Amino acid sequence: MTGTFDTHSEDQTRVLASQLAATLVPGAVLLLSGDLGAGKTAFVRGLARGLGADPDEVASPTFVLLTAYRGRLTLHHADLYRLRGDGDE
C-alpha cells in the first residue's frame, strides 16, 4: 500500500488504517504526527482492528507513554508529545 491517502471522517480513517495493518510486518514503524483532533487515535484504532486487537481498548494515552495491544502483531502505541527532547525525559 503506497501513495497519498485523504480521509474525510473517522470511519474512513479507521478503514484505511485497518487496510494498512494487513500489509505490516514485524518491526514496522509508523509515525503519526498531527494536532489535537487530527485523527491519530482513530488511525490507531483502525490499526488495532486490522491486526486483530480490540479497537475499543485503544485510547489516547494521556497519562501513559506506551500501551501495547496484542493481535497478529503487537501494536505499541506511544504518545511522545510531552517529551521535550532536551535529555531530561
PDB file of N, CA and C in Angstrom:
ATOM      1  N   MET A   1       0.858  -1.174   0.000  1.00  0.00           N
ATOM      2  CA  MET A   1       0.000   0.000   0.000  1.00  0.00           C
ATOM      3  C   MET A   1       0.902   1.234   0.000  1.00  0.00           C
ATOM      4  N   THR A   2       0.915   1.941  -1.084  1.00  0.00           N
ATOM      5  CA  THR A   2       1.736   3.142  -1.189  1.00  0.00           C
ATOM      6  C   THR A   2       0.908   4.270  -1.744  1.00  0.00           C
ATOM      7  N   GLY A   3       1.361   5.484  -1.532  1.00  0.00           N
ATOM      8  CA  GLY A   3       0.671   6.630  -2.083  1.00  0.00           C
ATOM      9  C   GLY A   3       0.231   7.589  -1.005  1.00  0.00           C
ATOM     10  N   THR A   4      -0.518   8.563  -1.421  1.00  0.00           N
ATOM     11  CA  THR A   4      -1.088   9.556  -0.520  1.00  0.00           C
ATOM     12  C   THR A   4      -2.574   9.290  -0.416  1.00  0.00           C
ATOM     13  N   PHE A   5      -3.071   9.302   0.804  1.00  0.00           N
ATOM     14  CA  PHE A   5      -4.477   8.983   1.039  1.00  0.00           C
ATOM     15  C   PHE A   5      -5.110  10.090   1.859  1.00  0.00           C
ATOM     16  N   ASP A   6      -6.257  10.548   1.430  1.00  0.00           N
ATOM     17  CA  ASP A   6      -7.022  11.544   2.177  1.00  0.00           C
ATOM     18  C   ASP A   6      -8.278  10.880   2.720  1.00  0.00           C
ATOM     19  N   THR A   7      -8.539  11.101   3.992  1.00  0.00           N
ATOM     20  CA  THR A   7      -9.782  10.623   4.578  1.00  0.00           C
ATOM     21  C   THR A   7     -10.562  11.831   5.074  1.00  0.00           C
ATOM     22  N   HIS A   8     -11.875  11.667   5.134  1.00  0.00           N
ATOM     23  CA  HIS A   8     -12.733  12.802   5.471  1.00  0.00           C
ATOM     24  C   HIS A   8     -13.657  12.507   6.646  1.00  0.00           C
ATOM     25  N   SER A   9     -13.397  11.406   7.347  1.00  0.00           N
ATOM     26  CA  SER A   9     -14.176  11.076   8.541  1.00  0.00           C
ATOM     27  C   SER A   9     -13.378  10.089   9.376  1.00  0.00           C
ATOM     28  N   GLU A  10     -13.754   9.951  10.645  1.00  0.00           N
ATOM     29  CA  GLU A  10     -13.102   8.959  11.499  1.00  0.00           C
ATOM     30  C   GLU A  10     -13.268   7.555  10.937  1.00  0.00           C
ATOM     31  N   ASP A  11     -14.453   7.255  10.421  1.00  0.00           N
ATOM     32  CA  ASP A  11     -14.684   5.922   9.857  1.00  0.00           C
ATOM     33  C   ASP A  11     -13.742   5.650   8.689  1.00  0.00           C
ATOM     34  N   GLN A  12     -13.584   6.600   7.792  1.00  0.00           N
ATOM     35  CA  GLN A  12     -12.671   6.424   6.663  1.00  0.00           C
ATOM     36  C   GLN A  12     -11.230   6.244   7.142  1.00  0.00           C
ATOM     37  N   THR A  13     -10.854   6.982   8.168  1.00  0.00           N
ATOM     38  CA  THR A  13      -9.501   6.875   8.730  1.00  0.00           C
ATOM     39  C   THR A  13      -9.281   5.495   9.317  1.00  0.00           C
ATOM     40  N   ARG A  14     -10.257   4.993  10.068  1.00  0.00           N
ATOM     41  CA  ARG A  14     -10.129   3.659  10.663  1.00  0.00           C
ATOM     42  C   ARG A  14     -10.049   2.579   9.590  1.00  0.00           C
ATOM     43  N   VAL A  15     -10.854   2.689   8.535  1.00  0.00           N
ATOM     44  CA  VAL A  15     -10.838   1.698   7.456  1.00  0.00           C
ATOM     45  C   VAL A  15      -9.485   1.711   6.746  1.00  0.00           C
ATOM     46  N   LEU A  16      -8.961   2.881   6.435  1.00  0.00           N
ATOM     47  CA  LEU A  16      -7.659   2.979   5.790  1.00  0.00           C
ATOM     48  C   LEU A  16      -6.580   2.333   6.653  1.00  0.00           C
ATOM     49  N   ALA A  17      -6.581   2.640   7.943  1.00  0.00           N
ATOM     50  CA  ALA A  17      -5.577   2.068   8.844  1.00  0.00           C
ATOM     51  C   ALA A  17      -5.715   0.560   8.952  1.00  0.00           C
ATOM     52  N   SER A  18      -6.940   0.063   8.968  1.00  0.00           N
ATOM     53  CA  SER A  18      -7.172  -1.378   9.029  1.00  0.00           C
ATOM     54  C   SER A  18      -6.610  -2.061   7.787  1.00  0.00           C
ATOM     55  N   GLN A  19      -6.788  -1.445   6.636  1.00  0.00           N
ATOM     56  CA  GLN A  19      -6.241  -1.993   5.395  1.00  0.00           C
ATOM     57  C   GLN A  19      -4.714  -1.954   5.410  1.00  0.00           C
ATOM     58  N   LEU A  20      -4.154  -0.881   5.926  1.00  0.00           N
ATOM     59  CA  LEU A  20      -2.708  -0.772   6.030  1.00  0.00           C
ATOM     60  C   LEU A  20      -2.147  -1.842   6.966  1.00  0.00           C
ATOM     61  N   ALA A  21      -2.865  -2.130   8.040  1.00  0.00           N
ATOM     62  CA  ALA A  21      -2.409  -3.124   9.016  1.00  0.00           C
ATOM     63  C   ALA A  21      -2.151  -4.474   8.363  1.00  0.00           C
ATOM     64  N   ALA A  22      -2.920  -4.815   7.357  1.00  0.00           N
ATOM     65  CA  ALA A  22      -2.754  -6.101   6.676  1.00  0.00           C
ATOM     66  C   ALA A  22      -1.407  -6.201   5.969  1.00  0.00           C
ATOM     67  N   THR A  23      -0.777  -5.066   5.684  1.00  0.00           N
ATOM     68  CA  THR A  23       0.492  -5.068   4.965  1.00  0.00           C
ATOM     69  C   THR A  23       1.701  -4.984   5.897  1.00  0.00           C
ATOM     70  N   LEU A  24       1.478  -4.789   7.181  1.00  0.00           N
ATOM     71  CA  LEU A  24       2.584  -4.595   8.114  1.00  0.00           C
ATOM     72  C   LEU A  24       3.290  -5.906   8.439  1.00  0.00           C
ATOM     73  N   VAL A  25       4.577  -5.794   8.641  1.00  0.00           N
ATOM     74  CA  VAL A  25       5.417  -6.935   9.014  1.00  0.00           C
ATOM     75  C   VAL A  25       6.066  -6.620  10.354  1.00  0.00           C
ATOM     76  N   PRO A  26       6.551  -7.656  11.053  1.00  0.00           N
ATOM     77  CA  PRO A  26       7.229  -7.402  12.333  1.00  0.00           C
ATOM     78  C   PRO A  26       8.343  -6.363  12.177  1.00  0.00           C
ATOM     79  N   GLY A  27       8.388  -5.431  13.102  1.00  0.00           N
ATOM     80  CA  GLY A  27       9.391  -4.376  13.082  1.00  0.00           C
ATOM     81  C   GLY A  27       8.966  -3.121  12.351  1.00  0.00           C
ATOM     82  N   ALA A  28       7.802  -3.139  11.729  1.00  0.00           N
ATOM     83  CA  ALA A  28       7.321  -1.947  11.026  1.00  0.00           C
ATOM     84  C   ALA A  28       7.099  -0.820  12.030  1.00  0.00           C
ATOM     85  N   VAL A  29       7.426   0.384  11.618  1.00  0.00           N
ATOM     86  CA  VAL A  29       7.254   1.555  12.473  1.00  0.00           C
ATOM     87  C   VAL A  29       6.475   2.610  11.696  1.00  0.00           C
ATOM     88  N   LEU A  30       5.445   3.136  12.325  1.00  0.00           N
ATOM     89  CA  LEU A  30       4.674   4.229  11.747  1.00  0.00           C
ATOM     90  C   LEU A  30       4.751   5.409  12.698  1.00  0.00           C
ATOM     91  N   LEU A  31       4.949   6.594  12.186  1.00  0.00           N
ATOM     92  CA  LEU A  31       4.955   7.802  12.988  1.00  0.00           C
ATOM     93  C   LEU A  31       3.749   8.630  12.591  1.00  0.00           C
ATOM     94  N   LEU A  32       2.911   8.921  13.567  1.00  0.00           N
ATOM     95  CA  LEU A  32       1.747   9.765  13.325  1.00  0.00           C
ATOM     96  C   LEU A  32       2.008  11.110  13.987  1.00  0.00           C
ATOM     97  N   SER A  33       1.882  12.149  13.220  1.00  0.00           N
ATOM     98  CA  SER A  33       2.122  13.488  13.733  1.00  0.00           C
ATOM     99  C   SER A  33       0.959  14.367  13.306  1.00  0.00           C
ATOM    100  N   GLY A  34       0.425  15.100  14.250  1.00  0.00           N
ATOM    101  CA  GLY A  34      -0.679  15.994  13.918  1.00  0.00           C
ATOM    102  C   GLY A  34      -1.191  16.693  15.153  1.00  0.00           C
ATOM    103  N   ASP A  35      -1.946  17.728  14.932  1.00  0.00           N
ATOM    104  CA  ASP A  35      -2.525  18.490  16.026  1.00  0.00           C
ATOM    105  C   ASP A  35      -3.561  17.668  16.769  1.00  0.00           C
ATOM    106  N   LEU A  36      -3.935  18.136  17.937  1.00  0.00           N
ATOM    107  CA  LEU A  36      -5.011  17.540  18.705  1.00  0.00           C
ATOM    108  C   LEU A  36      -6.263  17.471  17.836  1.00  0.00           C
ATOM    109  N   GLY A  37      -6.881  16.297  17.767  1.00  0.00           N
ATOM    110  CA  GLY A  37      -8.089  16.132  16.968  1.00  0.00           C
ATOM    111  C   GLY A  37      -7.842  15.795  15.509  1.00  0.00           C
ATOM    112  N   ALA A  38      -6.586  15.548  15.148  1.00  0.00           N
ATOM    113  CA  ALA A  38      -6.256  15.268  13.744  1.00  0.00           C
ATOM    114  C   ALA A  38      -6.674  13.870  13.305  1.00  0.00           C
ATOM    115  N   GLY A  39      -6.943  12.962  14.268  1.00  0.00           N
ATOM    116  CA  GLY A  39      -7.375  11.615  13.909  1.00  0.00           C
ATOM    117  C   GLY A  39      -6.344  10.539  14.200  1.00  0.00           C
ATOM    118  N   LYS A  40      -5.315  10.876  14.959  1.00  0.00           N
ATOM    119  CA  LYS A  40      -4.262   9.899  15.246  1.00  0.00           C
ATOM    120  C   LYS A  40      -4.800   8.689  16.010  1.00  0.00           C
ATOM    121  N   THR A  41      -5.614   8.931  17.019  1.00  0.00           N
ATOM    122  CA  THR A  41      -6.163   7.816  17.798  1.00  0.00           C
ATOM    123  C   THR A  41      -7.137   6.998  16.961  1.00  0.00           C
ATOM    124  N   ALA A  42      -7.927   7.644  16.118  1.00  0.00           N
ATOM    125  CA  ALA A  42      -8.820   6.908  15.213  1.00  0.00           C
ATOM    126  C   ALA A  42      -8.001   6.008  14.293  1.00  0.00           C
ATOM    127  N   PHE A  43      -6.860   6.503  13.833  1.00  0.00           N
ATOM    128  CA  PHE A  43      -5.990   5.710  12.980  1.00  0.00           C
ATOM    129  C   PHE A  43      -5.465   4.496  13.737  1.00  0.00           C
ATOM    130  N   VAL A  44      -5.053   4.697  14.975  1.00  0.00           N
ATOM    131  CA  VAL A  44      -4.542   3.580  15.780  1.00  0.00           C
ATOM    132  C   VAL A  44      -5.650   2.561  16.045  1.00  0.00           C
ATOM    133  N   ARG A  45      -6.876   3.020  16.247  1.00  0.00           N
ATOM    134  CA  ARG A  45      -7.997   2.079  16.409  1.00  0.00           C
ATOM    135  C   ARG A  45      -8.164   1.223  15.156  1.00  0.00           C
ATOM    136  N   GLY A  46      -8.015   1.820  13.997  1.00  0.00           N
ATOM    137  CA  GLY A  46      -8.086   1.056  12.757  1.00  0.00           C
ATOM    138  C   GLY A  46      -6.952   0.061  12.633  1.00  0.00           C
ATOM    139  N   LEU A  47      -5.747   0.478  13.021  1.00  0.00           N
ATOM    140  CA  LEU A  47      -4.616  -0.452  13.016  1.00  0.00           C
ATOM    141  C   LEU A  47      -4.893  -1.624  13.937  1.00  0.00           C
ATOM    142  N   ALA A  48      -5.402  -1.332  15.128  1.00  0.00           N
ATOM    143  CA  ALA A  48      -5.704  -2.392  16.091  1.00  0.00           C
ATOM    144  C   ALA A  48      -6.685  -3.393  15.491  1.00  0.00           C
ATOM    145  N   ARG A  49      -7.749  -2.900  14.908  1.00  0.00           N
ATOM    146  CA  ARG A  49      -8.734  -3.794  14.297  1.00  0.00           C
ATOM    147  C   ARG A  49      -8.087  -4.645  13.209  1.00  0.00           C
ATOM    148  N   GLY A  50      -7.289  -4.026  12.360  1.00  0.00           N
ATOM    149  CA  GLY A  50      -6.640  -4.744  11.267  1.00  0.00           C
ATOM    150  C   GLY A  50      -5.620  -5.770  11.743  1.00  0.00           C
ATOM    151  N   LEU A  51      -5.099  -5.568  12.944  1.00  0.00           N
ATOM    152  CA  LEU A  51      -4.128  -6.511  13.493  1.00  0.00           C
ATOM    153  C   LEU A  51      -4.768  -7.550  14.400  1.00  0.00           C
ATOM    154  N   GLY A  52      -6.089  -7.467  14.567  1.00  0.00           N
ATOM    155  CA  GLY A  52      -6.788  -8.445  15.389  1.00  0.00           C
ATOM    156  C   GLY A  52      -6.847  -8.104  16.864  1.00  0.00           C
ATOM    157  N   ALA A  53      -6.491  -6.884  17.219  1.00  0.00           N
ATOM    158  CA  ALA A  53      -6.616  -6.421  18.598  1.00  0.00           C
ATOM    159  C   ALA A  53      -7.967  -5.724  18.753  1.00  0.00           C
ATOM    160  N   ASP A  54      -8.387  -5.518  19.981  1.00  0.00           N
ATOM    161  CA  ASP A  54      -9.673  -4.882  20.252  1.00  0.00           C
ATOM    162  C   ASP A  54      -9.556  -3.367  20.112  1.00  0.00           C
ATOM    163  N   PRO A  55     -10.155  -2.779  19.081  1.00  0.00           N
ATOM    164  CA  PRO A  55     -10.034  -1.333  18.892  1.00  0.00           C
ATOM    165  C   PRO A  55     -10.717  -0.532  19.999  1.00  0.00           C
ATOM    166  N   ASP A  56     -11.658  -1.149  20.718  1.00  0.00           N
ATOM    167  CA  ASP A  56     -12.328  -0.437  21.808  1.00  0.00           C
ATOM    168  C   ASP A  56     -11.405  -0.219  23.000  1.00  0.00           C
ATOM    169  N   GLU A  57     -10.293  -0.946  23.052  1.00  0.00           N
ATOM    170  CA  GLU A  57      -9.331  -0.751  24.138  1.00  0.00           C
ATOM    171  C   GLU A  57      -8.377   0.406  23.863  1.00  0.00           C
ATOM    172  N   VAL A  58      -8.337   0.879  22.630  1.00  0.00           N
ATOM    173  CA  VAL A  58      -7.412   1.946  22.256  1.00  0.00           C
ATOM    174  C   VAL A  58      -7.960   3.283  22.726  1.00  0.00           C
ATOM    175  N   ALA A  59      -7.131   3.991  23.465  1.00  0.00           N
ATOM    176  CA  ALA A  59      -7.479   5.335  23.917  1.00  0.00           C
ATOM    177  C   ALA A  59      -6.265   6.224  23.717  1.00  0.00           C
ATOM    178  N   SER A  60      -6.487   7.499  23.637  1.00  0.00           N
ATOM    179  CA  SER A  60      -5.370   8.423  23.568  1.00  0.00           C
ATOM    180  C   SER A  60      -4.630   8.340  24.893  1.00  0.00           C
ATOM    181  N   PRO A  61      -3.350   7.992  24.867  1.00  0.00           N
ATOM    182  CA  PRO A  61      -2.625   7.745  26.113  1.00  0.00           C
ATOM    183  C   PRO A  61      -2.224   9.040  26.819  1.00  0.00           C
ATOM    184  N   THR A  62      -3.190   9.676  27.462  1.00  0.00           N
ATOM    185  CA  THR A  62      -2.963  10.961  28.106  1.00  0.00           C
ATOM    186  C   THR A  62      -1.916  10.894  29.208  1.00  0.00           C
ATOM    187  N   PHE A  63      -1.968   9.855  30.038  1.00  0.00           N
ATOM    188  CA  PHE A  63      -1.050   9.769  31.161  1.00  0.00           C
ATOM    189  C   PHE A  63      -0.059   8.614  31.033  1.00  0.00           C
ATOM    190  N   VAL A  64      -0.162   7.845  29.964  1.00  0.00           N
ATOM    191  CA  VAL A  64       0.711   6.696  29.755  1.00  0.00           C
ATOM    192  C   VAL A  64       1.479   6.935  28.464  1.00  0.00           C
ATOM    193  N   LEU A  65       2.784   6.748  28.510  1.00  0.00           N
ATOM    194  CA  LEU A  65       3.583   6.989  27.310  1.00  0.00           C
ATOM    195  C   LEU A  65       3.499   5.854  26.306  1.00  0.00           C
ATOM    196  N   LEU A  66       3.296   4.612  26.792  1.00  0.00           N
ATOM    197  CA  LEU A  66       3.300   3.467  25.886  1.00  0.00           C
ATOM    198  C   LEU A  66       2.253   2.449  26.317  1.00  0.00           C
ATOM    199  N   THR A  67       1.449   2.019  25.367  1.00  0.00           N
ATOM    200  CA  THR A  67       0.459   0.978  25.586  1.00  0.00           C
ATOM    201  C   THR A  67       0.657  -0.069  24.502  1.00  0.00           C
ATOM    202  N   ALA A  68       0.488  -1.346  24.863  1.00  0.00           N
ATOM    203  CA  ALA A  68       0.636  -2.435  23.889  1.00  0.00           C
ATOM    204  C   ALA A  68      -0.699  -3.140  23.716  1.00  0.00           C
ATOM    205  N   TYR A  69      -1.049  -3.429  22.476  1.00  0.00           N
ATOM    206  CA  TYR A  69      -2.276  -4.144  22.143  1.00  0.00           C
ATOM    207  C   TYR A  69      -1.872  -5.409  21.386  1.00  0.00           C
ATOM    208  N   ARG A  70      -2.342  -6.549  21.849  1.00  0.00           N
ATOM    209  CA  ARG A  70      -1.950  -7.837  21.272  1.00  0.00           C
ATOM    210  C   ARG A  70      -2.878  -8.219  20.127  1.00  0.00           C
ATOM    211  N   GLY A  71      -2.283  -8.598  19.019  1.00  0.00           N
ATOM    212  CA  GLY A  71      -3.003  -9.076  17.850  1.00  0.00           C
ATOM    213  C   GLY A  71      -2.047  -9.922  17.024  1.00  0.00           C
ATOM    214  N   ARG A  72      -2.256  -9.965  15.704  1.00  0.00           N
ATOM    215  CA  ARG A  72      -1.336 -10.682  14.815  1.00  0.00           C
ATOM    216  C   ARG A  72       0.084 -10.189  15.044  1.00  0.00           C
ATOM    217  N   LEU A  73       0.246  -8.904  15.176  1.00  0.00           N
ATOM    218  CA  LEU A  73       1.478  -8.267  15.620  1.00  0.00           C
ATOM    219  C   LEU A  73       1.127  -7.471  16.865  1.00  0.00           C
ATOM    220  N   THR A  74       2.068  -7.285  17.764  1.00  0.00           N
ATOM    221  CA  THR A  74       1.807  -6.428  18.914  1.00  0.00           C
ATOM    222  C   THR A  74       1.926  -4.985  18.465  1.00  0.00           C
ATOM    223  N   LEU A  75       0.877  -4.222  18.737  1.00  0.00           N
ATOM    224  CA  LEU A  75       0.828  -2.808  18.385  1.00  0.00           C
ATOM    225  C   LEU A  75       1.260  -2.013  19.608  1.00  0.00           C
ATOM    226  N   HIS A  76       2.374  -1.319  19.494  1.00  0.00           N
ATOM    227  CA  HIS A  76       2.862  -0.452  20.564  1.00  0.00           C
ATOM    228  C   HIS A  76       2.440   0.969  20.224  1.00  0.00           C
ATOM    229  N   HIS A  77       1.619   1.552  21.069  1.00  0.00           N
ATOM    230  CA  HIS A  77       1.080   2.891  20.846  1.00  0.00           C
ATOM    231  C   HIS A  77       1.769   3.834  21.824  1.00  0.00           C
ATOM    232  N   ALA A  78       2.677   4.642  21.311  1.00  0.00           N
ATOM    233  CA  ALA A  78       3.428   5.577  22.144  1.00  0.00           C
ATOM    234  C   ALA A  78       2.944   6.995  21.884  1.00  0.00           C
ATOM    235  N   ASP A  79       2.808   7.745  22.943  1.00  0.00           N
ATOM    236  CA  ASP A  79       2.418   9.147  22.827  1.00  0.00           C
ATOM    237  C   ASP A  79       3.582   9.966  23.354  1.00  0.00           C
ATOM    238  N   LEU A  80       4.291  10.622  22.472  1.00  0.00           N
ATOM    239  CA  LEU A  80       5.534  11.287  22.835  1.00  0.00           C
ATOM    240  C   LEU A  80       5.426  12.806  22.853  1.00  0.00           C
ATOM    241  N   TYR A  81       4.216  13.347  22.808  1.00  0.00           N
ATOM    242  CA  TYR A  81       4.082  14.798  22.694  1.00  0.00           C
ATOM    243  C   TYR A  81       4.626  15.530  23.908  1.00  0.00           C
ATOM    244  N   ARG A  82       4.675  14.872  25.071  1.00  0.00           N
ATOM    245  CA  ARG A  82       5.153  15.546  26.284  1.00  0.00           C
ATOM    246  C   ARG A  82       6.671  15.514  26.415  1.00  0.00           C
ATOM    247  N   LEU A  83       7.334  14.731  25.590  1.00  0.00           N
ATOM    248  CA  LEU A  83       8.788  14.654  25.678  1.00  0.00           C
ATOM    249  C   LEU A  83       9.410  15.865  24.993  1.00  0.00           C
ATOM    250  N   ARG A  84      10.239  16.555  25.716  1.00  0.00           N
ATOM    251  CA  ARG A  84      10.824  17.804  25.202  1.00  0.00           C
ATOM    252  C   ARG A  84      12.028  17.563  24.316  1.00  0.00           C
ATOM    253  N   GLY A  85      12.715  16.424  24.478  1.00  0.00           N
ATOM    254  CA  GLY A  85      13.887  16.161  23.678  1.00  0.00           C
ATOM    255  C   GLY A  85      15.147  16.848  24.181  1.00  0.00           C
ATOM    256  N   ASP A  86      15.111  17.363  25.408  1.00  0.00           N
ATOM    257  CA  ASP A  86      16.288  18.035  25.951  1.00  0.00           C
ATOM    258  C   ASP A  86      17.134  17.107  26.818  1.00  0.00           C
ATOM    259  N   GLY A  87      16.812  15.804  26.805  1.00  0.00           N
ATOM    260  CA  GLY A  87      17.585  14.834  27.561  1.00  0.00           C
ATOM    261  C   GLY A  87      17.093  14.608  28.972  1.00  0.00           C
ATOM    262  N   ASP A  88      16.192  15.440  29.466  1.00  0.00           N
ATOM    263  CA  ASP A  88      15.671  15.291  30.823  1.00  0.00           C
ATOM    264  C   ASP A  88      14.603  14.227  30.932  1.00  0.00           C
ATOM    265  N   GLU A  89      13.996  13.840  29.819  1.00  0.00           N
ATOM    266  CA  GLU A  89      12.893  12.876  29.866  1.00  0.00           C
ATOM    267  C   GLU A  89      13.226  11.662  29.047  1.00  0.00           C
TER     268      GLU A  89
END
